[in-house]
Amino acid sequence: LGANYAGQLGDGTTENRLTPVDVVGVDNITAIAAGNAHTCALITGGRVKCWGNNSLTPVEVVGLSDVTSIAAGDWNTCAVVADGVKCWGGNDYGQLGDGTTVDSLTPVDVIVVNGATTVVVGTQYSCAVVAGAVKCWGRNDWGTLGDGTRQSKLTAVDVVGVSGAKSITAGSGYGFTCAIVSGGVECWGDNSGGQLGDG
């Protein structure tokens, strides 16, 4: 239910809905991720189907198999696969992590991110947990990548001082990220509204 101007509800229309509607053409879903104007579902067996900005009904994402985790952002989507992370969509700040700023209509490999267990996608940036560390790439105007700079990165960089991360989440707006670590939560990025919780 809700806004459907780009078909992000997956019912084959662009009508906004006040009550829930069935998404056509998907079943056996194990996880779901909603972005700005698109939605993706992880299907049993490690396949992914998406709908919204590019299609009013679900279509299978080509070039993906054995996906274990998905995340959708404003303009791009990422998936954890057996050999790393793959992303597709908008790439104006390097949020696909492939070393370029070229948009991609199909999934591309994120450079130097192997063994990831989870991935998140924020506003023009992405992050993944790898062996307890967090690696991020893309837009960095507000320190969103956590590497101590404000320079956007086209490939993944380590978040400084974060270890033992169990899971991560990406905030909206200018961009901030939080990680559950041993003994608490660590956050970095935009803090204009006190969203980092450091007082």
Coordinates of C-alpha atoms in Angstrom, one line a residue:
L1 CA 0.0 0.0 0.0
G2 CA 1.1 3.6 -0.4
A3 CA 2.7 5.6 -3.2
N4 CA 2.8 3.8 -6.6
Y5 CA 3.8 6.5 -9.1
A6 CA 6.6 4.3 -10.5
G7 CA 4.9 1.0 -10.0
Q8 CA 6.8 0.2 -6.9
L9 CA 3.9 -1.7 -5.4
G10 CA 4.2 -4.3 -8.2
D11 CA 0.5 -4.7 -9.0
G12 CA 0.9 -3.7 -12.6
T13 CA -0.5 -0.2 -12.2
T14 CA 0.7 3.3 -11.1
E15 CA -2.3 3.9 -8.8
N16 CA -1.6 4.8 -5.2
R17 CA -3.2 2.3 -2.8
L18 CA -4.8 2.9 0.5
T19 CA -4.9 -0.8 1.3
P20 CA -2.4 -3.7 0.6
V21 CA -2.4 -5.2 -2.9
D22 CA -0.8 -8.4 -4.1
V23 CA 2.5 -8.2 -6.0
V24 CA 2.0 -10.1 -9.2
G25 CA 4.4 -12.8 -10.3
V26 CA 6.4 -13.4 -7.1
D27 CA 6.2 -16.2 -4.6
N28 CA 8.6 -18.1 -2.3
I29 CA 10.1 -14.8 -1.1
T30 CA 12.7 -15.0 1.7
A31 CA 13.5 -11.3 2.0
I32 CA 12.4 -7.9 0.6
A33 CA 14.0 -4.5 0.1
A34 CA 12.3 -1.3 -0.7
G35 CA 14.1 1.7 -2.3
N36 CA 13.0 5.2 -3.3
A37 CA 10.8 4.1 -6.3
H38 CA 11.6 0.4 -6.6
T39 CA 11.3 -2.8 -4.7
C40 CA 13.2 -6.1 -4.9
A41 CA 12.5 -9.6 -3.5
L42 CA 14.9 -12.4 -2.7
I43 CA 13.4 -15.6 -4.0
T44 CA 14.1 -19.1 -2.6
G45 CA 17.1 -20.5 -4.4
G46 CA 19.0 -17.2 -4.4
R47 CA 17.3 -15.3 -7.3
V48 CA 16.1 -11.7 -7.2
K49 CA 13.1 -10.0 -8.8
C50 CA 12.6 -6.3 -8.9
W51 CA 9.8 -3.9 -9.9
G52 CA 9.1 -0.1 -9.9
N53 CA 11.1 2.5 -11.7
N54 CA 12.0 0.1 -14.5
S55 CA 9.0 -2.2 -14.6
L56 CA 5.4 -2.2 -13.3
T57 CA 5.6 -5.9 -12.5
P58 CA 8.5 -8.0 -11.2
V59 CA 11.3 -9.0 -13.5
E60 CA 14.2 -11.2 -12.7
V61 CA 17.6 -9.5 -12.3
V62 CA 20.0 -11.1 -14.8
G63 CA 23.4 -12.3 -13.8
L64 CA 22.6 -13.1 -10.2
S65 CA 22.6 -16.5 -8.4
D66 CA 23.1 -17.8 -4.9
V67 CA 22.1 -14.4 -3.4
T68 CA 21.9 -14.4 0.4
S69 CA 21.0 -10.7 1.1
I70 CA 19.7 -7.7 -0.7
A71 CA 19.4 -4.0 -0.1
A72 CA 17.7 -1.2 -2.1
G73 CA 18.5 2.5 -2.0
D74 CA 17.4 5.7 -3.7
W75 CA 18.8 4.8 -7.2
N76 CA 20.7 1.5 -6.8
T77 CA 20.4 -2.0 -5.4
C78 CA 23.0 -4.4 -4.1
A79 CA 23.1 -8.1 -3.4
V80 CA 25.4 -10.4 -1.4
V81 CA 26.5 -13.4 -3.5
A82 CA 28.8 -16.3 -2.9
D83 CA 31.9 -14.5 -4.2
G84 CA 31.2 -11.0 -2.9
V85 CA 28.7 -8.1 -3.5
K86 CA 27.1 -7.1 -6.8
C87 CA 25.3 -3.8 -7.4
W88 CA 23.3 -2.2 -10.2
G89 CA 21.5 1.1 -11.1
G90 CA 22.6 4.7 -10.6
N91 CA 26.3 5.3 -10.0
D92 CA 26.9 9.0 -10.1
Y93 CA 29.0 8.9 -6.9
G94 CA 30.5 5.5 -7.3
Q95 CA 27.8 3.8 -5.2
L96 CA 28.1 0.6 -7.3
G97 CA 31.7 0.2 -6.1
D98 CA 33.1 -0.9 -9.5
G99 CA 35.6 1.8 -9.8
T100 CA 33.5 4.0 -12.2
T101 CA 30.7 6.5 -12.1
V102 CA 28.9 4.8 -15.0
D103 CA 25.3 3.6 -14.3
S104 CA 24.8 -0.1 -14.9
L105 CA 21.6 -1.9 -16.1
T106 CA 22.9 -5.2 -14.8
P107 CA 24.8 -6.2 -11.6
V108 CA 28.5 -5.4 -11.5
D109 CA 31.1 -6.7 -9.0
V110 CA 32.0 -4.4 -6.1
I111 CA 35.8 -4.3 -6.0
V112 CA 37.6 -5.6 -3.0
V113 CA 34.6 -6.8 -1.1
N114 CA 34.7 -10.6 -0.6
G115 CA 33.1 -12.6 2.1
A116 CA 30.4 -10.1 2.9
T117 CA 27.5 -11.3 5.1
T118 CA 25.2 -8.3 4.7
V119 CA 24.9 -5.1 2.6
V120 CA 23.0 -1.9 3.0
V121 CA 22.3 0.9 0.5
G122 CA 21.8 4.5 1.6
T123 CA 21.6 7.8 -0.3
Q124 CA 24.2 7.3 -3.1
Y125 CA 26.4 5.1 -1.0
S126 CA 26.6 1.4 0.1
C127 CA 28.2 -0.5 2.9
A128 CA 28.9 -4.2 3.7
V129 CA 29.9 -6.2 6.7
V130 CA 33.0 -8.3 6.0
A131 CA 34.4 -10.5 8.8
G132 CA 33.2 -8.1 11.4
A133 CA 34.6 -5.0 9.6
V134 CA 32.5 -2.5 7.7
K135 CA 33.5 -1.4 4.2
C136 CA 31.7 1.5 2.4
W137 CA 31.8 3.1 -1.0
G138 CA 30.1 6.0 -2.9
R139 CA 29.1 9.5 -1.8
N140 CA 30.9 10.8 1.3
D141 CA 30.0 14.5 1.6
W142 CA 28.9 14.0 5.3
G143 CA 31.5 11.4 6.3
T144 CA 29.1 8.7 5.4
L145 CA 31.8 6.2 4.4
G146 CA 33.5 6.5 7.9
D147 CA 37.0 6.7 6.5
G148 CA 37.8 10.0 8.1
T149 CA 37.4 12.0 4.9
R150 CA 34.6 13.7 2.9
Q151 CA 35.8 12.4 -0.5
S152 CA 33.5 10.1 -2.4
K153 CA 35.1 6.7 -3.2
L154 CA 34.5 4.6 -6.3
T155 CA 35.7 1.4 -4.5
A156 CA 35.2 0.1 -1.0
V157 CA 37.1 1.6 2.0
D158 CA 37.3 0.5 5.6
V159 CA 35.2 2.3 8.2
V160 CA 37.8 3.4 10.8
G161 CA 37.5 1.9 14.2
V162 CA 34.7 -0.5 13.7
S163 CA 35.3 -4.2 14.4
G164 CA 33.1 -7.0 15.5
A165 CA 30.1 -5.7 13.5
K166 CA 27.2 -8.0 13.5
S167 CA 24.8 -6.0 11.4
I168 CA 24.4 -2.5 9.9
T169 CA 21.7 -0.2 8.7
A170 CA 21.7 2.9 6.5
G171 CA 19.8 6.0 7.4
S172 CA 18.1 8.3 4.9
G173 CA 18.6 12.0 4.0
Y174 CA 22.2 13.1 3.8
G175 CA 23.5 9.8 4.9
F176 CA 24.5 8.1 8.1
T177 CA 25.1 4.5 9.0
C178 CA 25.0 2.5 12.3
A179 CA 26.5 -0.9 13.2
I180 CA 25.7 -3.3 16.0
V181 CA 29.1 -4.1 17.5
S182 CA 30.2 -6.0 20.6
G183 CA 28.8 -4.1 23.5
G184 CA 26.8 -1.5 21.7
V185 CA 26.1 0.6 18.6
E186 CA 28.5 2.7 16.6
C187 CA 27.3 5.4 14.1
W188 CA 28.9 7.7 11.6
G189 CA 28.0 10.3 8.9
D190 CA 25.5 13.1 9.0
N191 CA 24.6 14.3 12.5
S192 CA 22.6 17.4 11.8
G193 CA 19.6 16.1 13.7
G194 CA 21.6 14.2 16.4
Q195 CA 21.0 10.9 14.6
L196 CA 24.4 9.5 15.6
G197 CA 23.3 9.5 19.3
D198 CA 26.5 10.9 20.7
G199 CA 24.9 13.9 22.5

